[in-house]
mmCIF file of N, CA and C in Angstrom:
data_model
loop_
_atom_site.group_PDB
_atom_site.id
_atom_site.type_symbol
_atom_site.label_atom_id
_atom_site.label_comp_id
_atom_site.label_asym_id
_atom_site.label_seq_id
_atom_site.Cartn_x
_atom_site.Cartn_y
_atom_site.Cartn_z
ATOM 1 N N MET A 1 23.114 10.947 -16.188
ATOM 2 C CA MET A 1 22.768 11.770 -15.734
ATOM 3 C C MET A 1 21.012 11.441 -16.040
ATOM 4 N N ALA A 2 20.739 11.719 -17.515
ATOM 5 C CA ALA A 2 19.534 11.296 -17.669
ATOM 6 C C ALA A 2 18.647 9.860 -17.145
ATOM 7 N N GLY A 3 19.767 8.983 -16.853
ATOM 8 C CA GLY A 3 18.884 7.921 -16.377
ATOM 9 C C GLY A 3 18.232 8.132 -14.828
ATOM 10 N N ASP A 4 18.888 9.490 -14.064
ATOM 11 C CA ASP A 4 18.817 9.384 -12.659
ATOM 12 C C ASP A 4 17.721 10.513 -12.791
ATOM 13 N N GLU A 5 17.318 11.096 -13.765
ATOM 14 C CA GLU A 5 16.065 12.221 -13.945
ATOM 15 C C GLU A 5 14.999 11.073 -14.570
ATOM 16 N N ALA A 6 14.980 9.987 -15.330
ATOM 17 C CA ALA A 6 14.053 9.150 -15.300
ATOM 18 C C ALA A 6 13.376 8.719 -14.257
ATOM 19 N N ALA A 7 14.719 7.884 -13.654
ATOM 20 C CA ALA A 7 14.226 7.386 -12.339
ATOM 21 C C ALA A 7 13.196 7.952 -11.168
ATOM 22 N N GLU A 8 13.633 9.413 -11.251
ATOM 23 C CA GLU A 8 13.449 10.144 -10.154
ATOM 24 C C GLU A 8 11.615 10.665 -10.698
ATOM 25 N N THR A 9 11.642 10.801 -12.229
ATOM 26 C CA THR A 9 10.408 11.145 -12.816
ATOM 27 C C THR A 9 9.509 9.801 -12.218
ATOM 28 N N ARG A 10 9.602 9.393 -12.565
ATOM 29 C CA ARG A 10 8.751 7.495 -12.172
ATOM 30 C C ARG A 10 8.655 7.468 -10.467
ATOM 31 N N ARG A 11 9.690 7.861 -9.830
ATOM 32 C CA ARG A 11 9.609 8.419 -8.336
ATOM 33 C C ARG A 11 8.383 9.496 -8.376
ATOM 34 N N ALA A 12 8.738 10.194 -8.726
ATOM 35 C CA ALA A 12 7.336 11.340 -8.219
ATOM 36 C C ALA A 12 6.089 11.040 -8.633
ATOM 37 N N GLU A 13 5.951 10.242 -9.915
ATOM 38 C CA GLU A 13 4.723 10.129 -10.357
ATOM 39 C C GLU A 13 4.250 8.491 -9.608
ATOM 40 N N GLY A 14 5.019 8.074 -8.530
ATOM 41 C CA GLY A 14 4.205 6.694 -7.983
ATOM 42 C C GLY A 14 4.274 5.290 -9.115
ATOM 43 N N ARG A 15 4.921 5.760 -9.734
ATOM 44 C CA ARG A 15 5.074 4.287 -10.451
ATOM 45 C C ARG A 15 6.750 3.479 -10.221
ATOM 46 N N THR A 16 6.845 3.264 -9.377
ATOM 47 C CA THR A 16 7.930 2.600 -9.313
ATOM 48 C C THR A 16 8.133 1.111 -9.441
ATOM 49 N N ARG A 17 9.349 0.355 -10.202
ATOM 50 C CA ARG A 17 9.468 -0.686 -9.978
ATOM 51 C C ARG A 17 9.530 -1.889 -8.649
ATOM 52 N N PRO A 18 8.841 -2.457 -8.240
ATOM 53 C CA PRO A 18 9.689 -2.923 -6.873
ATOM 54 C C PRO A 18 10.366 -3.556 -6.941
ATOM 55 N N THR A 19 11.356 -3.527 -5.451
ATOM 56 C CA THR A 19 12.631 -4.377 -5.201
ATOM 57 C C THR A 19 12.464 -5.371 -5.399
ATOM 58 N N PRO A 20 13.460 -6.316 -5.807
ATOM 59 C CA PRO A 20 13.092 -7.613 -5.764
ATOM 60 C C PRO A 20 12.980 -8.493 -4.584
ATOM 61 N N VAL A 21 13.053 -8.154 -3.213
ATOM 62 C CA VAL A 21 12.727 -8.713 -1.992
ATOM 63 C C VAL A 21 11.451 -7.822 -1.894
ATOM 64 N N ALA A 22 10.620 -7.067 -2.151
ATOM 65 C CA ALA A 22 8.850 -6.615 -1.959
ATOM 66 C C ALA A 22 8.894 -7.435 -3.600
ATOM 67 N N TRP A 23 9.021 -7.592 -4.498
ATOM 68 C CA TRP A 23 8.754 -8.742 -5.757
ATOM 69 C C TRP A 23 8.213 -9.762 -5.308
ATOM 70 N N VAL A 24 8.935 -10.794 -4.333
ATOM 71 C CA VAL A 24 8.856 -12.280 -3.822
ATOM 72 C C VAL A 24 8.038 -12.070 -2.955
ATOM 73 N N LEU A 25 7.668 -10.805 -1.981
ATOM 74 C CA LEU A 25 6.437 -10.499 -1.255
ATOM 75 C C LEU A 25 5.433 -10.314 -1.617
ATOM 76 N N LEU A 26 5.484 -9.799 -3.064
ATOM 77 C CA LEU A 26 3.807 -9.304 -3.418
ATOM 78 C C LEU A 26 4.084 -10.778 -4.350
ATOM 79 N N LEU A 27 4.347 -12.170 -4.542
ATOM 80 C CA LEU A 27 3.769 -13.098 -4.993
ATOM 81 C C LEU A 27 2.405 -13.737 -4.163
ATOM 82 N N PRO A 28 2.578 -13.951 -2.573
ATOM 83 C CA PRO A 28 1.337 -14.120 -2.341
ATOM 84 C C PRO A 28 0.509 -13.677 -2.127
ATOM 85 N N ILE A 29 0.517 -11.734 -2.160
ATOM 86 C CA ILE A 29 -0.829 -10.925 -2.685
ATOM 87 C C ILE A 29 -1.084 -11.439 -4.039
ATOM 88 N N ARG A 30 -0.422 -11.709 -4.988
ATOM 89 C CA ARG A 30 -0.885 -11.823 -6.175
ATOM 90 C C ARG A 30 -1.787 -13.145 -6.231
ATOM 91 N N LEU A 31 -1.472 -14.474 -5.273
ATOM 92 C CA LEU A 31 -2.358 -15.617 -5.613
ATOM 93 C C LEU A 31 -3.411 -15.301 -4.538
ATOM 94 N N TYR A 32 -3.084 -14.702 -3.319
ATOM 95 C CA TYR A 32 -4.441 -14.118 -2.901
ATOM 96 C C TYR A 32 -5.720 -13.812 -3.894
ATOM 97 N N ARG A 33 -5.066 -12.206 -4.416
ATOM 98 C CA ARG A 33 -5.814 -12.150 -5.120
ATOM 99 C C ARG A 33 -6.797 -12.725 -6.283
ATOM 100 N N SER A 34 -6.173 -13.342 -7.038
ATOM 101 C CA SER A 34 -6.405 -14.465 -7.964
ATOM 102 C C SER A 34 -7.398 -15.552 -7.505
ATOM 103 N N ILE A 35 -7.116 -15.576 -6.109
ATOM 104 C CA ILE A 35 -7.857 -16.392 -5.296
ATOM 105 C C ILE A 35 -9.399 -15.353 -5.077
ATOM 106 N N SER A 36 -9.148 -14.117 -4.284
ATOM 107 C CA SER A 36 -10.045 -13.632 -3.467
ATOM 108 C C SER A 36 -11.531 -13.062 -4.986
ATOM 109 N N GLN A 37 -11.137 -13.083 -5.894
ATOM 110 C CA GLN A 37 -12.176 -12.777 -7.136
ATOM 111 C C GLN A 37 -13.475 -13.490 -7.170
ATOM 112 N N TYR A 38 -12.976 -14.633 -6.669
ATOM 113 C CA TYR A 38 -14.090 -15.830 -6.254
ATOM 114 C C TYR A 38 -14.866 -15.739 -4.873
ATOM 115 N N LEU A 39 -14.667 -14.535 -4.154
ATOM 116 C CA LEU A 39 -15.188 -14.635 -2.697
ATOM 117 C C LEU A 39 -16.162 -13.602 -2.832
ATOM 118 N N PRO A 40 -16.926 -13.168 -1.847
ATOM 119 C CA PRO A 40 -17.395 -12.066 -1.708
ATOM 120 C C PRO A 40 -16.717 -11.125 -1.427
ATOM 121 N N PRO A 41 -16.719 -9.712 -1.400
ATOM 122 C CA PRO A 41 -15.786 -8.722 -1.220
ATOM 123 C C PRO A 41 -16.223 -8.486 0.235
ATOM 124 N N MET A 42 -15.181 -8.337 1.199
ATOM 125 C CA MET A 42 -15.358 -8.032 2.604
ATOM 126 C C MET A 42 -14.455 -6.843 3.387
ATOM 127 N N CYS A 43 -13.509 -6.288 2.544
ATOM 128 C CA CYS A 43 -12.921 -5.055 2.639
ATOM 129 C C CYS A 43 -13.186 -3.932 3.014
ATOM 130 N N ARG A 44 -13.334 -3.533 4.771
ATOM 131 C CA ARG A 44 -13.902 -2.020 5.164
ATOM 132 C C ARG A 44 -13.072 -0.911 4.174
ATOM 133 N N PHE A 45 -12.096 -1.047 3.919
ATOM 134 C CA PHE A 45 -11.859 0.292 3.003
ATOM 135 C C PHE A 45 -11.237 -0.095 1.601
ATOM 136 N N TYR A 46 -11.301 1.119 0.832
ATOM 137 C CA TYR A 46 -10.923 1.299 -0.178
ATOM 138 C C TYR A 46 -9.498 2.118 -0.279
ATOM 139 N N PRO A 47 -8.675 1.447 -1.192
ATOM 140 C CA PRO A 47 -8.515 0.615 -1.708
ATOM 141 C C PRO A 47 -8.619 -0.854 -0.788
ATOM 142 N N SER A 48 -8.701 -2.391 -1.345
ATOM 143 C CA SER A 48 -9.114 -3.381 -0.511
ATOM 144 C C SER A 48 -7.108 -3.467 0.398
ATOM 145 N N CYS A 49 -7.965 -4.291 0.933
ATOM 146 C CA CYS A 49 -6.284 -4.607 1.659
ATOM 147 C C CYS A 49 -4.637 -5.495 1.106
ATOM 148 N N SER A 50 -5.643 -6.194 0.060
ATOM 149 C CA SER A 50 -4.526 -6.912 -1.132
ATOM 150 C C SER A 50 -4.230 -5.357 -1.948
ATOM 151 N N ALA A 51 -4.901 -4.677 -2.072
ATOM 152 C CA ALA A 51 -4.430 -3.601 -3.421
ATOM 153 C C ALA A 51 -3.710 -2.854 -2.537
ATOM 154 N N TYR A 52 -3.785 -2.353 -1.673
ATOM 155 C CA TYR A 52 -3.150 -1.378 -0.529
ATOM 156 C C TYR A 52 -2.050 -1.848 0.170
ATOM 157 N N ALA A 53 -1.822 -3.143 0.296
ATOM 158 C CA ALA A 53 -0.411 -4.190 0.675
ATOM 159 C C ALA A 53 0.359 -3.883 -0.925
ATOM 160 N N ALA A 54 -0.198 -4.375 -1.909
ATOM 161 C CA ALA A 54 0.574 -4.314 -3.208
ATOM 162 C C ALA A 54 1.312 -3.323 -3.986
ATOM 163 N N GLU A 55 0.913 -1.738 -3.409
ATOM 164 C CA GLU A 55 0.876 -0.611 -3.773
ATOM 165 C C GLU A 55 1.946 0.077 -2.713
ATOM 166 N N ALA A 56 1.738 -0.790 -1.460
ATOM 167 C CA ALA A 56 2.931 -0.074 -0.459
ATOM 168 C C ALA A 56 3.934 -0.848 -0.468
ATOM 169 N N LEU A 57 4.106 -2.072 -1.146
ATOM 170 C CA LEU A 57 5.432 -2.899 -1.593
ATOM 171 C C LEU A 57 6.288 -2.423 -2.670
ATOM 172 N N THR A 58 5.364 -1.831 -3.442
ATOM 173 C CA THR A 58 5.739 -1.505 -4.955
ATOM 174 C C THR A 58 6.249 -0.170 -4.623
ATOM 175 N N ARG A 59 5.609 0.720 -3.823
ATOM 176 C CA ARG A 59 5.907 2.359 -3.759
ATOM 177 C C ARG A 59 7.156 2.097 -2.711
ATOM 178 N N HIS A 60 7.268 1.269 -1.585
ATOM 179 C CA HIS A 60 7.990 2.189 -0.497
ATOM 180 C C HIS A 60 8.948 0.886 -0.300
ATOM 181 N N GLY A 61 8.949 -0.031 -1.206
ATOM 182 C CA GLY A 61 9.725 -1.256 -0.818
ATOM 183 C C GLY A 61 9.616 -2.000 0.223
ATOM 184 N N ALA A 62 10.343 -3.246 0.502
ATOM 185 C CA ALA A 62 9.826 -4.521 1.265
ATOM 186 C C ALA A 62 9.973 -3.740 2.522
ATOM 187 N N ALA A 63 10.675 -3.624 3.506
ATOM 188 C CA ALA A 63 10.635 -3.083 4.804
ATOM 189 C C ALA A 63 9.519 -2.012 4.927
ATOM 190 N N ARG A 64 9.694 -1.055 4.429
ATOM 191 C CA ARG A 64 8.196 0.106 4.678
ATOM 192 C C ARG A 64 7.206 -0.415 3.975
ATOM 193 N N GLY A 65 6.794 -0.962 2.952
ATOM 194 C CA GLY A 65 5.834 -1.728 2.377
ATOM 195 C C GLY A 65 4.918 -2.452 2.979
ATOM 196 N N SER A 66 6.157 -3.134 3.986
ATOM 197 C CA SER A 66 5.701 -4.654 4.987
ATOM 198 C C SER A 66 4.801 -4.066 6.046
ATOM 199 N N TYR A 67 5.944 -2.989 6.403
ATOM 200 C CA TYR A 67 5.256 -2.409 7.982
ATOM 201 C C TYR A 67 3.780 -1.550 7.676
ATOM 202 N N LEU A 68 3.769 -0.801 6.253
ATOM 203 C CA LEU A 68 2.160 0.004 6.518
ATOM 204 C C LEU A 68 1.118 -1.194 5.805
ATOM 205 N N ALA A 69 1.292 -2.250 5.213
ATOM 206 C CA ALA A 69 0.601 -3.345 4.908
ATOM 207 C C ALA A 69 -0.353 -4.340 5.955
ATOM 208 N N VAL A 70 0.764 -4.468 7.325
ATOM 209 C CA VAL A 70 0.710 -5.056 8.272
ATOM 210 C C VAL A 70 -0.420 -3.878 8.986
ATOM 211 N N ARG A 71 0.302 -2.561 9.248
ATOM 212 C CA ARG A 71 -0.485 -1.749 9.789
ATOM 213 C C ARG A 71 -2.125 -1.674 9.366
ATOM 214 N N ARG A 72 -2.255 -1.720 8.228
ATOM 215 C CA ARG A 72 -3.371 -1.930 7.789
ATOM 216 C C ARG A 72 -4.393 -2.946 7.901
ATOM 217 N N LEU A 73 -3.427 -3.851 7.538
ATOM 218 C CA LEU A 73 -4.244 -5.134 8.590
ATOM 219 C C LEU A 73 -4.856 -5.249 9.894
ATOM 220 N N LEU A 74 -3.878 -4.736 10.818
ATOM 221 C CA LEU A 74 -4.525 -4.444 12.339
ATOM 222 C C LEU A 74 -5.329 -3.457 12.300
ATOM 223 N N ARG A 75 -6.055 -2.694 11.454
ATOM 224 C CA ARG A 75 -6.821 -1.517 11.519
ATOM 225 C C ARG A 75 -8.574 -2.263 10.841
ATOM 226 N N CYS A 76 -8.254 -3.296 9.963
ATOM 227 C CA CYS A 76 -9.381 -3.893 9.602
ATOM 228 C C CYS A 76 -10.139 -4.881 10.423
ATOM 229 N N GLY A 77 -11.264 -4.248 11.104
ATOM 230 C CA GLY A 77 -11.558 -4.770 12.333
ATOM 231 C C GLY A 77 -12.838 -3.795 12.573
ATOM 232 N N PRO A 78 -13.706 -4.230 13.327
ATOM 233 C CA PRO A 78 -15.202 -3.571 13.708
ATOM 234 C C PRO A 78 -14.893 -2.276 14.772
ATOM 235 N N TRP A 79 -13.550 -2.144 14.913
ATOM 236 C CA TRP A 79 -13.288 -1.243 16.120
ATOM 237 C C TRP A 79 -12.956 0.502 15.239
ATOM 238 N N THR A 80 -12.673 0.116 13.991
ATOM 239 C CA THR A 80 -12.162 1.037 12.622
ATOM 240 C C THR A 80 -13.242 1.528 11.765
ATOM 241 N N PRO A 81 -13.549 2.335 12.046
ATOM 242 C CA PRO A 81 -15.076 3.227 10.627
ATOM 243 C C PRO A 81 -13.707 3.046 9.193
ATOM 244 N N PRO A 82 -14.916 2.317 8.752
ATOM 245 C CA PRO A 82 -14.407 2.346 7.311
ATOM 246 C C PRO A 82 -14.209 3.285 6.245
ATOM 247 N N GLY A 83 -13.776 3.517 5.227
ATOM 248 C CA GLY A 83 -13.518 4.638 4.525
ATOM 249 C C GLY A 83 -12.276 4.528 3.138
ATOM 250 N N ARG A 84 -11.689 5.544 2.860
ATOM 251 C CA ARG A 84 -10.716 5.721 2.071
ATOM 252 C C ARG A 84 -9.649 5.732 2.427
ATOM 253 N N ASP A 85 -8.158 4.834 2.310
ATOM 254 C CA ASP A 85 -7.527 5.091 2.966
ATOM 255 C C ASP A 85 -6.408 4.668 2.242
ATOM 256 N N PRO A 86 -5.538 5.430 1.442
ATOM 257 C CA PRO A 86 -4.479 5.381 0.202
ATOM 258 C C PRO A 86 -3.383 5.104 0.863
ATOM 259 N N VAL A 87 -2.944 4.846 0.393
ATOM 260 C CA VAL A 87 -1.119 4.379 0.931
ATOM 261 C C VAL A 87 -0.702 6.220 0.364
ATOM 262 N N PRO A 88 0.076 6.218 1.417
ATOM 263 C CA PRO A 88 0.710 7.733 1.451
ATOM 264 C C PRO A 88 1.772 7.797 0.608
ATOM 265 N N GLU A 89 2.058 8.936 0.311
ATOM 266 C CA GLU A 89 3.017 9.219 -1.017
ATOM 267 C C GLU A 89 4.554 8.926 -0.254
ATOM 268 N N LYS A 90 4.363 9.619 0.835
ATOM 269 C CA LYS A 90 5.913 9.594 1.848
ATOM 270 C C LYS A 90 5.427 8.888 2.829
ATOM 271 N N PHE A 91 6.600 7.939 3.476
ATOM 272 C CA PHE A 91 6.103 6.843 4.051
ATOM 273 C C PHE A 91 6.633 7.907 5.676
ATOM 274 N N SER A 92 5.872 7.113 6.473
ATOM 275 C CA SER A 92 5.736 7.721 8.177
ATOM 276 C C SER A 92 5.032 7.076 8.698
ATOM 277 N N PHE A 93 6.039 6.520 9.895
ATOM 278 C CA PHE A 93 5.518 5.975 10.787
ATOM 279 C C PHE A 93 3.740 5.829 11.301
ATOM 280 N N ARG A 94 4.031 7.327 11.490
ATOM 281 C CA ARG A 94 2.296 7.869 12.315
ATOM 282 C C ARG A 94 1.439 7.594 10.994
ATOM 283 N N HIS A 95 0.337 7.111 11.726
ATOM 284 C CA HIS A 95 -1.333 7.088 10.784
ATOM 285 C C HIS A 95 -1.592 8.264 10.484
ATOM 286 N N HIS A 96 -2.148 8.518 9.511
ATOM 287 C CA HIS A 96 -3.367 9.519 9.690
ATOM 288 C C HIS A 96 -4.896 8.885 9.204
ATOM 289 N N SER A 97 -5.903 8.980 9.765
ATOM 290 C CA SER A 97 -7.379 8.195 9.732
ATOM 291 C C SER A 97 -7.684 8.750 8.185
ATOM 292 N N PRO A 98 -8.730 8.029 7.779
ATOM 293 C CA PRO A 98 -9.521 8.412 6.641
ATOM 294 C C PRO A 98 -10.063 9.520 6.784
ATOM 295 N N GLY A 99 -9.773 10.428 5.994
ATOM 296 C CA GLY A 99 -10.485 11.770 5.999
ATOM 297 C C GLY A 99 -9.536 13.003 6.729
ATOM 298 N N MET A 100 -8.701 12.619 7.371
ATOM 299 C CA MET A 100 -8.149 13.528 7.893
ATOM 300 C C MET A 100 -6.879 14.084 6.897
ATOM 301 N N SER A 101 -6.498 15.221 7.331
ATOM 302 C CA SER A 101 -5.593 16.078 6.005
ATOM 303 C C SER A 101 -4.047 15.572 5.965
ATOM 304 N N THR A 102 -3.065 15.520 5.483
ATOM 305 C CA THR A 102 -1.856 15.293 5.766
ATOM 306 C C THR A 102 -1.094 16.255 5.411
ATOM 307 N N GLU A 103 -1.983 17.352 5.098
ATOM 308 C CA GLU A 103 -1.150 18.922 5.003
ATOM 309 C C GLU A 103 -0.719 19.191 6.105
ATOM 310 N N GLU A 104 -0.404 18.812 7.198
ATOM 311 C CA GLU A 104 -0.535 19.763 8.509
ATOM 312 C C GLU A 104 1.591 19.963 8.467
#
């Protein structure tokens, strides 16, 4: 029972460990991040797309995290206004634009 409470506390605080599949998907992201530190910053959002993908995979698992990461990458273009776009606390297929309230 105490283990279940500890796991629930970690999930509530957003500090979960990635699933095994998500961990494998994080490897190319970690490689990219080690290389990208030598390139000029180009991301339109905060956090960067690679940081967003890593957090989404860790927080929401492989399938949902991948969906969120791909959705974010598709928004990264001149047709979308830049801004702050954090990983959602709860998974949803709907996107809330940066600056939109999620308390609806």
